[in-house]
Coordinates of C-alpha atoms and ligand atoms in Angstrom, one line a residue:
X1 CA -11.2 25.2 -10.5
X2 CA -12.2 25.8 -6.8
X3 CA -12.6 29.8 -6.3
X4 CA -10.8 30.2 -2.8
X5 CA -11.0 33.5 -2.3
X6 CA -15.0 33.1 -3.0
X7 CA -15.2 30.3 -0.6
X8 CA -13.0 32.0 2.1
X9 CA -15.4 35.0 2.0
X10 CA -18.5 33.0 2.3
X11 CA -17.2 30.4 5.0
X12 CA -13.9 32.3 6.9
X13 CA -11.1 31.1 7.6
X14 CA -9.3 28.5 8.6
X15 CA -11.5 26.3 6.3
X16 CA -11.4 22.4 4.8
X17 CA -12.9 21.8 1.5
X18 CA -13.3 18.7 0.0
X19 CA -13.8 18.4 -3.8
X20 CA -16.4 15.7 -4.1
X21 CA -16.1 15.4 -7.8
X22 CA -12.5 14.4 -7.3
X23 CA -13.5 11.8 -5.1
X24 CA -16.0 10.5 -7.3
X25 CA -13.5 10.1 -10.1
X26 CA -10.9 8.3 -7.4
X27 CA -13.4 5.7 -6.5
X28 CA -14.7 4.9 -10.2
X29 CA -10.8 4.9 -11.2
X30 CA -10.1 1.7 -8.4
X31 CA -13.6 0.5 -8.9
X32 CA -12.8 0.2 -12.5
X33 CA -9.6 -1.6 -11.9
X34 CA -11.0 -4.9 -10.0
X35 CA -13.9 -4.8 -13.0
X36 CA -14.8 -8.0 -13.9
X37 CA -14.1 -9.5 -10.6
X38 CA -16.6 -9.5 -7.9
X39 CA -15.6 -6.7 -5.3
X40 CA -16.3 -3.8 -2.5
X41 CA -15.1 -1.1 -2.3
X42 CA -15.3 -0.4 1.1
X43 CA -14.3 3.3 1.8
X44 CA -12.1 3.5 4.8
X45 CA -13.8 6.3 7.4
X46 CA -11.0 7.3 8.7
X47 CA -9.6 9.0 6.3
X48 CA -12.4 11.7 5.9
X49 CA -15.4 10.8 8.6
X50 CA -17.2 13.6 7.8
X51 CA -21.0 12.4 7.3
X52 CA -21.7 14.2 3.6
X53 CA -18.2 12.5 2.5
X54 CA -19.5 9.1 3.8
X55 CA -22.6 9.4 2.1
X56 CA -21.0 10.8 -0.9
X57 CA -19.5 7.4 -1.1
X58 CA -22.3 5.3 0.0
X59 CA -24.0 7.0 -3.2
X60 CA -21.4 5.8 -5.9
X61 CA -22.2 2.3 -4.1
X62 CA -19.0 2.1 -1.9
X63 CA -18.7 -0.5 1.7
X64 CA -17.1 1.4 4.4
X65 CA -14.6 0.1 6.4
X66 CA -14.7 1.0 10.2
X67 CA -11.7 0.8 13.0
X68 CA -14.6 2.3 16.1
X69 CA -18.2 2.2 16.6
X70 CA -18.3 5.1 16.2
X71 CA -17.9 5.0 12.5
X72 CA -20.1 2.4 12.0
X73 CA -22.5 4.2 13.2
X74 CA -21.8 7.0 11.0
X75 CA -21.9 4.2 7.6
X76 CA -25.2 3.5 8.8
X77 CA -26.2 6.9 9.1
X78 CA -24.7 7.6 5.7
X79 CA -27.2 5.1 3.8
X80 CA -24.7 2.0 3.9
X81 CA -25.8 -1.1 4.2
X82 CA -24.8 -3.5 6.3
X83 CA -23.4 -6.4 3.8
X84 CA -21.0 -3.7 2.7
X85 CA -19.5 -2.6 6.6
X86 CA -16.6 -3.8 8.2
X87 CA -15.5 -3.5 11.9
X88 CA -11.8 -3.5 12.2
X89 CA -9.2 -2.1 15.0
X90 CA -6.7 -4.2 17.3
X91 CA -8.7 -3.0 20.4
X92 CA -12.0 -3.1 20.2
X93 CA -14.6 -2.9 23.6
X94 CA -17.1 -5.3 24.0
X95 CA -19.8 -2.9 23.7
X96 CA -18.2 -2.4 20.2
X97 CA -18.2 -5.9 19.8
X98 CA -21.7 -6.7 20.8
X99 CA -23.3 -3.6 18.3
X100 CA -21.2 -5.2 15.3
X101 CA -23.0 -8.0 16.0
X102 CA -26.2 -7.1 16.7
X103 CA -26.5 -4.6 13.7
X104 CA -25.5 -8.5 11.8
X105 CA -22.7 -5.7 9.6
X106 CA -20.4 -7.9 7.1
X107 CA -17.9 -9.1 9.6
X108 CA -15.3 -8.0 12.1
X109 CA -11.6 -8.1 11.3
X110 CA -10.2 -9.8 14.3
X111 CA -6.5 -9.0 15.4
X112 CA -5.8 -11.4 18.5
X113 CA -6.6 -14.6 19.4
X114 CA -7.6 -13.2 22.9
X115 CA -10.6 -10.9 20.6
X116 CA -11.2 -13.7 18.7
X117 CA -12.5 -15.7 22.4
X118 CA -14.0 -12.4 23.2
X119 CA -16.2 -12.2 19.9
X120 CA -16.9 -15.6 20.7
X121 CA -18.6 -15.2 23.8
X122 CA -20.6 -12.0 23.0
X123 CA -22.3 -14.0 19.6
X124 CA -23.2 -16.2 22.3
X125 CA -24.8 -14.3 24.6
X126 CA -26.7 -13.0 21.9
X127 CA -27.4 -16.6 20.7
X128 CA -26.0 -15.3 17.2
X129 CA -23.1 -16.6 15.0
X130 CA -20.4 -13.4 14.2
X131 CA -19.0 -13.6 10.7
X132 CA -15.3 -12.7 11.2
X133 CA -12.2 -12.5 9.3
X134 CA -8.8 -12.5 10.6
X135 CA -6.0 -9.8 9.8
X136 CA -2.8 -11.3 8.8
X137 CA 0.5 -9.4 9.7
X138 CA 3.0 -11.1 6.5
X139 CA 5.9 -9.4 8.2
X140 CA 6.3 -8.0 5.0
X141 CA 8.3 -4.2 5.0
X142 CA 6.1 -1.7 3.0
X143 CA 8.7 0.7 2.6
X144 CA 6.9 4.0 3.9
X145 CA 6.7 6.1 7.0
X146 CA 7.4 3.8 10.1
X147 CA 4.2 5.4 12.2
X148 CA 2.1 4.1 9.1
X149 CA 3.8 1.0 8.5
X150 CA 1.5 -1.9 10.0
X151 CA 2.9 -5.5 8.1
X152 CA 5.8 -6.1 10.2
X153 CA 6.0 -8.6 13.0
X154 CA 7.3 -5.7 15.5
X155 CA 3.9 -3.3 15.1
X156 CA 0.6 -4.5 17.1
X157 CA -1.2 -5.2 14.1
X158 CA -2.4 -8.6 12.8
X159 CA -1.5 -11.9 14.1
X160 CA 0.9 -13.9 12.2
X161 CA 0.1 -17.2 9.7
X162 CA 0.5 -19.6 12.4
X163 CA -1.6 -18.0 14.8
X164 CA -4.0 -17.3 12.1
X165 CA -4.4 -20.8 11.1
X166 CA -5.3 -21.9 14.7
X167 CA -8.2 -19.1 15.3
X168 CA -9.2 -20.1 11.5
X169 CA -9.5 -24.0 12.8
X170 CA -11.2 -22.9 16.6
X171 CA -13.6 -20.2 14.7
X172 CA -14.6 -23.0 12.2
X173 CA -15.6 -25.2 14.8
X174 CA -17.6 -22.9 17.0
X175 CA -20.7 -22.6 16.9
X176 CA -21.0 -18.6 17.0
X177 CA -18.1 -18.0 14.8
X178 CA -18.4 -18.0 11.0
X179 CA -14.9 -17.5 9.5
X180 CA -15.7 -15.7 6.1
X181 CA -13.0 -13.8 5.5
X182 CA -9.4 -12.8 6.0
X183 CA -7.8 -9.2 6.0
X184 CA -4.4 -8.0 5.4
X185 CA -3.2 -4.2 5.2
X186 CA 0.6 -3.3 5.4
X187 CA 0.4 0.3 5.6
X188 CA -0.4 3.7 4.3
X189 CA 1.1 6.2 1.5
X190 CA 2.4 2.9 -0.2
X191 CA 4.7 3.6 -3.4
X192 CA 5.4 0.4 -4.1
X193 CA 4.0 -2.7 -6.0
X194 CA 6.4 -4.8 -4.7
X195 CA 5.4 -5.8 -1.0
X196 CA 1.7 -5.6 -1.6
X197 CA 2.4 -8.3 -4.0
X198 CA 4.3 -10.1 -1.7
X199 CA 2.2 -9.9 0.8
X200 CA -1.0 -11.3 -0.9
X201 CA 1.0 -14.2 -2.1
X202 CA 1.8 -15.3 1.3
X203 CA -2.0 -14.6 2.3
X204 CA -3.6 -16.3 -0.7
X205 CA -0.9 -19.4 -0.1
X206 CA -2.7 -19.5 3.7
X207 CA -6.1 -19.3 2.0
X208 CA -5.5 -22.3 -0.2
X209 CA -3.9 -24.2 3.2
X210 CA -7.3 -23.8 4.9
X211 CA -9.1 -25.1 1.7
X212 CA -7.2 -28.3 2.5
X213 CA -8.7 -28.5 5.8
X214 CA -12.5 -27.6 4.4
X215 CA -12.1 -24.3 5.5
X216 CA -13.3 -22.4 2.7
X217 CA -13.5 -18.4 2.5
X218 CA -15.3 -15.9 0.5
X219 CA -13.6 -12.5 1.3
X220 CA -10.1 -11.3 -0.1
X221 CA -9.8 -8.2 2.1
X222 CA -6.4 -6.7 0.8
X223 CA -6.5 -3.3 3.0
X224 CA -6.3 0.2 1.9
X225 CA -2.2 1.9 1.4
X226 CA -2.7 2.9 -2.2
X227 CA 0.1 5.8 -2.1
X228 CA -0.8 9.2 -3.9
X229 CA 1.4 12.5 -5.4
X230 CA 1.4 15.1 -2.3
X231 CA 5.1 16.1 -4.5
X232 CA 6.9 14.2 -7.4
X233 CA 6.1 10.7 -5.7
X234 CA 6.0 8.0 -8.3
X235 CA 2.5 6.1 -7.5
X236 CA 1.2 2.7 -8.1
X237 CA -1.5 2.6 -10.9
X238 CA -4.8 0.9 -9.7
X239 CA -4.7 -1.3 -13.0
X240 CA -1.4 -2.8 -11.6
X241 CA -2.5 -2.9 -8.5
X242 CA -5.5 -4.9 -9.3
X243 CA -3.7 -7.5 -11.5
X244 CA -0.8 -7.9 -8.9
X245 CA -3.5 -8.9 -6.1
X246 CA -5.4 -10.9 -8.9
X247 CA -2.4 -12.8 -9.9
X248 CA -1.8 -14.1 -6.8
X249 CA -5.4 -15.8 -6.5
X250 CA -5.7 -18.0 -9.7
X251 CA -7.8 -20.8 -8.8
X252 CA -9.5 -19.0 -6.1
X253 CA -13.3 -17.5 -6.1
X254 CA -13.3 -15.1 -3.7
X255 CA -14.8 -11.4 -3.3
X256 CA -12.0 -8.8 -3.2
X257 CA -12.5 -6.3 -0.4
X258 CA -10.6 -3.1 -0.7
X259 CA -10.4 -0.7 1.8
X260 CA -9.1 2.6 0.3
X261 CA -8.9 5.7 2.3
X262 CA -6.5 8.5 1.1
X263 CA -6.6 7.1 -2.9
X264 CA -10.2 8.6 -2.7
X265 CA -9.9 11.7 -0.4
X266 CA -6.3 13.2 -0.2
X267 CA -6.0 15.3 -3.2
X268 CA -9.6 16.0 -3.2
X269 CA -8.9 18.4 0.0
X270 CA -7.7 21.6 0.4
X271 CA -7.2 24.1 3.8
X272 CA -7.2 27.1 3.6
X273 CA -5.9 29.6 5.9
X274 CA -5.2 33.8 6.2
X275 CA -1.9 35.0 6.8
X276 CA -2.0 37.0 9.8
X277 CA 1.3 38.2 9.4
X278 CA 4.6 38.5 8.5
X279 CA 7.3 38.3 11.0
X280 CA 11.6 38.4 10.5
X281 CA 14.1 37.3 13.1
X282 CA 17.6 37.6 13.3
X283 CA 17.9 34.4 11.1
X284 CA 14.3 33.3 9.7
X285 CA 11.6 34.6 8.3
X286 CA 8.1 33.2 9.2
X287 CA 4.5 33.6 7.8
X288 CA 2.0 33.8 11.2
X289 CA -1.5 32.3 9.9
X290 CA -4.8 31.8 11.3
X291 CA -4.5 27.7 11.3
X292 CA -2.4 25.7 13.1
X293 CA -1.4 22.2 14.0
X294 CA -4.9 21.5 15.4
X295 CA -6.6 22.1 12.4
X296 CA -4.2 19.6 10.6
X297 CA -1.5 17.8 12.2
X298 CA 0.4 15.7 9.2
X299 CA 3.1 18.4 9.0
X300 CA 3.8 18.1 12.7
X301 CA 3.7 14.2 13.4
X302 CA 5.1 13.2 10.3
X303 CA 7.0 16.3 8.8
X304 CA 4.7 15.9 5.8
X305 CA 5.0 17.7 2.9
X306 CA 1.8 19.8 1.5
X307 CA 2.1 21.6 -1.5
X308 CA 1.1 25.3 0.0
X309 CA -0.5 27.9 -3.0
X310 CA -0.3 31.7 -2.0
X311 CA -3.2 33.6 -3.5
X312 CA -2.6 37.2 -3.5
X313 CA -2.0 39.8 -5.5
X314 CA 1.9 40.1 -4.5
X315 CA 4.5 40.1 -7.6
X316 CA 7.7 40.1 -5.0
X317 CA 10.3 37.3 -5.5
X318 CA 10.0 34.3 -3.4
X319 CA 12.4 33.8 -0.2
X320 CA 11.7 30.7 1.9
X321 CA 9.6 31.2 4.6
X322 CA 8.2 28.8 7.9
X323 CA 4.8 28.3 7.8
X324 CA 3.8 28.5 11.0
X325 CA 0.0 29.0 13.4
X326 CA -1.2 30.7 16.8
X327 CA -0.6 27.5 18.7
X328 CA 1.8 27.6 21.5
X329 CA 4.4 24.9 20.4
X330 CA 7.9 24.8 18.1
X331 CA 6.1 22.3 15.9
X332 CA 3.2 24.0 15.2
X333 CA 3.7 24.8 11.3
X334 CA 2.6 23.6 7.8
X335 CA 5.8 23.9 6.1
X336 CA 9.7 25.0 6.7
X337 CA 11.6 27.4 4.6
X338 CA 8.7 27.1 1.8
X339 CA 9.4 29.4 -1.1
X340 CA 6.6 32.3 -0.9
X341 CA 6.3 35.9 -2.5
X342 CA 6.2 38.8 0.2
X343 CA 2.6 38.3 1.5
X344 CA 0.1 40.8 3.8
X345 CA -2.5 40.5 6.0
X346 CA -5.8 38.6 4.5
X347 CA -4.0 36.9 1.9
X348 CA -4.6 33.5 1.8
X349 CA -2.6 30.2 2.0
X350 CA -4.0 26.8 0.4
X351 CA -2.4 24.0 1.6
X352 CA -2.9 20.9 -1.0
X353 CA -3.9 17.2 -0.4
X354 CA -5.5 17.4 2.9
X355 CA -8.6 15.4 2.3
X356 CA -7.4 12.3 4.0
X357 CA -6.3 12.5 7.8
X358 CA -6.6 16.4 8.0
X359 CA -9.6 17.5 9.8
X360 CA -10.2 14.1 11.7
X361 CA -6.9 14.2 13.1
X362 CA -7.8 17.8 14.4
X363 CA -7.9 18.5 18.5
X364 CA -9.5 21.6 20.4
X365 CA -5.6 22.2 21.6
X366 CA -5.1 25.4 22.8
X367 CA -9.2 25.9 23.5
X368 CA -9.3 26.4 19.2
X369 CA -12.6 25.4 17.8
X370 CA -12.0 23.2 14.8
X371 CA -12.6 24.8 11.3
X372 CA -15.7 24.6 9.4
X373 CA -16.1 22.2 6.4
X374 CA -17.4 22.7 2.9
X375 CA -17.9 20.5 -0.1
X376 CA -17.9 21.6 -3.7
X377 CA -20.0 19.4 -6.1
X378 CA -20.8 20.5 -9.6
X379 CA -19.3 23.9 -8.9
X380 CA -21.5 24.5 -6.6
X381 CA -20.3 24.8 -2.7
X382 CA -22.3 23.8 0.6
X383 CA -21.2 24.0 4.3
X384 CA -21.1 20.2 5.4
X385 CA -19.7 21.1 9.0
X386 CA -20.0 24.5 11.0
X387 CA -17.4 26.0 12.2
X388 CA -17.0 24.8 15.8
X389 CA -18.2 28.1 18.4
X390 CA -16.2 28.7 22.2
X391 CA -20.0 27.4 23.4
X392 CA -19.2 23.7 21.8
X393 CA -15.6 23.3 23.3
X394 CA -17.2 24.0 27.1
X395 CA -20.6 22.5 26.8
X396 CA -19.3 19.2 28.0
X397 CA -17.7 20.6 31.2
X398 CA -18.9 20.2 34.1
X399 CA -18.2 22.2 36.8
X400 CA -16.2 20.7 39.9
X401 CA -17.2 23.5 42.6
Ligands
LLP1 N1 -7.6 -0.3 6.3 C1 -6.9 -0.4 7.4 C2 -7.0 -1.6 8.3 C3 -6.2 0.7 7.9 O1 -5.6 0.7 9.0 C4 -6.1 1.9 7.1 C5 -5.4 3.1 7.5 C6 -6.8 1.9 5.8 C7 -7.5 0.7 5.5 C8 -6.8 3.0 4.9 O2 -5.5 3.3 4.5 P1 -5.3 4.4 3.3 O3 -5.9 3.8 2.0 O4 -5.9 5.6 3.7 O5 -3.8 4.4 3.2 N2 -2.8 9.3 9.8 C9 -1.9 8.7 8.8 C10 -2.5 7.5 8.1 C11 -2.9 6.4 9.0 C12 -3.5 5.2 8.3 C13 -4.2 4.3 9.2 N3 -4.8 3.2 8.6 C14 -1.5 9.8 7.8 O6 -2.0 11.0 8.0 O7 -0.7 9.6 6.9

């Protein structure tokens, strides 16, 4: 068990801490599920960038998946090796492009036929041949939040079969295009079987329709989405996961790619954060704490739910209370009318499950330096991120007069 009140001593507050053996038994769970099937995990970066965290990952052998340059620079950094990185993103600069090629990584997920010209013509200039793979949208509804749905024809994602089976014929015949792979991913925090299923049904139908043509690929790249408990959710088993995708390839050799993100991180995170105080209007009662919708958004954007833990020494009877931070908007909290015991100043809040899309979807907003980092391994606890100072948010400013 994680000793908070220890850790918030040592490192202050507001503070993310990511529980690395958790993470270690998440990837060995899905690892374990595609056993006996030639496959990479390749961790998605997004989801926790932080560079210990990466190369936590890159330790237990994991790929990474990529959606900026930025990030593969930081898989490099964090020990993995090219065969096992993957460039995806629907917009991607040709600088981007250009590195991804040059640093010869496992291949870019192209989303466009317009990128697929542009990759093109970079591998040219370089005299190089770009492995790619193309994203598939299977308009295909994954039944989750609509800002993290990505299968359906109406979001920017993807191109659909047709188009796909065009830039697979042109990237076949060019000679700087190697067409290795192809890539679907219908979204995030799924719960259900059902339209991944679907989905790599119609994808593994297309793959077969390009072995007609001598097209032949190596990569299955079935995406990340892999739902987990942040309340009572019902969530997909990575056994069934694994034979649903498998089913649908039978007569197929190809090398699943899996890009999970939040399966590995999310419940291996926790924020913690010191009351400040309490405060009662005329209708409401609200809990003022030291972190705010900077430090971790989800609640905000997507009135997500995080299990919040009070530890303190108060016996009171719970009333429902909004959690809320120092930042200057209405939607700055963590929680609304949350059951909570009377609580006093310096006793501490944990909000749950904030491993994945916490701290990397944090801002300076409001001139806030973003909270430190800490990683617990073997019960024993190491700052992986300093707490950002006033100095770090103005050292980039330049001054106009
Ligand atoms: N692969 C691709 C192409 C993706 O776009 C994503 C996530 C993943 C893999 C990893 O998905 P995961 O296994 O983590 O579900 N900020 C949102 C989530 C955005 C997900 C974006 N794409 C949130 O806080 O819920």
């Amino acid at each position: 068990m994680i000793n908070f009140k220890k850790l918030a001593n040592e490192y202050k507050t507001p503070l993310y801490i990511y529980d690395l053996d958790y993470m270690t038994k998440q990837y060995e769970e899905l690892k374990e599920a595609f056993k006996g099937r030639k496959s990479i995990m390749a961790y998605a970066v997004k989801s926790n960038s932080n560079l210990s965290v990466v190369k936590h990952f890159s330790n237990l052998g994991s790929g990474a998946d990529c959606v900026s340059i930025g990030e593969v620079r930081r898989a490099f950094l964090a020990g993995i090796p090219a065969y096992k990185i993957i460039f995806s993103g629907v917009g991607k600069s040709d600088y981007e492009i250009r590195e991804a090629i040059e640093k010869d990584i496992l291949y870019i997920n192209v989303e466009s036929e317009a990128e697929l010209s542009r990759v093109e013509l970079i591998a040219k200039e370089l005299n190089k041949i770009s492995r790619i793979s193309i994203r598939v949208n299977p308009n295909i509804d994954p039944q989750t939040h609509p800002y993290i749905s990505t299968g359906l024809h109406d979001n920017k994602f993807g191109v659909e079969i047709d188009i796909a089976k065009r830039m697979y014929i042109k990237a076949n015949n060019s000679e700087n295009l190697d067409p290795v792979g192809i890539h679907f991913h219908i979204g995030s925090q799924l719960t259900e079987l059902k339209p991944i299923y679907e989905s790599a049904e119609i994808v593994s139908d297309l793959v077969r329709s390009l072995e007609t043509i001598k097209i032949e690929l190596k990569f299955f790249d079935i995406g990340g989405g892999l739902g987990v408990k942040y309340d009572e959710e019902v969530t997909i088993n990575p056994y069934d996961y694994a034979q649903a995708i498998l089913g649908t390839l039978k007569g197929l050799d190809l090398t699943i790619i899996c890009e999970p993100g939040r399966f590995l991180t999310a419940n291996a995170g926790y924020f913690v954060t010191k009351v400040l105080y309490e405060k009662q209007n005329a209708a409401k009662r609200f809990v003022v704490v030291d972190g705010a919708m900077n430090d971790l958004l989800r609640p905000s954007l997507y009135s997500a739910y995080h299990k919040i833990q009070a530890v303190t020494d108060s016996t009171s009877d719970k009333t429902n209370a909004d959690i809320v931070g120092p930042v200057c908007e209405s939607g700055d909290f963590f929680a609304k009318d949350y059951p909570l015991p009377a609580l006093k100043h310096n006793d501490l809040l944990v909000v749950h499950s904030v491993g994945a899309y916490g701290f990397g979807m944090g801002s300076n907003y409001n001139t806030r330096g973003r909270s430190a980092e800490v990683a617990v391994k073997d019960g024993e606890s190491r700052l992986i991120r300093k707490r950002e100072t006033f100095d770090d948010l103005v050292a980039l400013e330049l001054e106009f007069l």
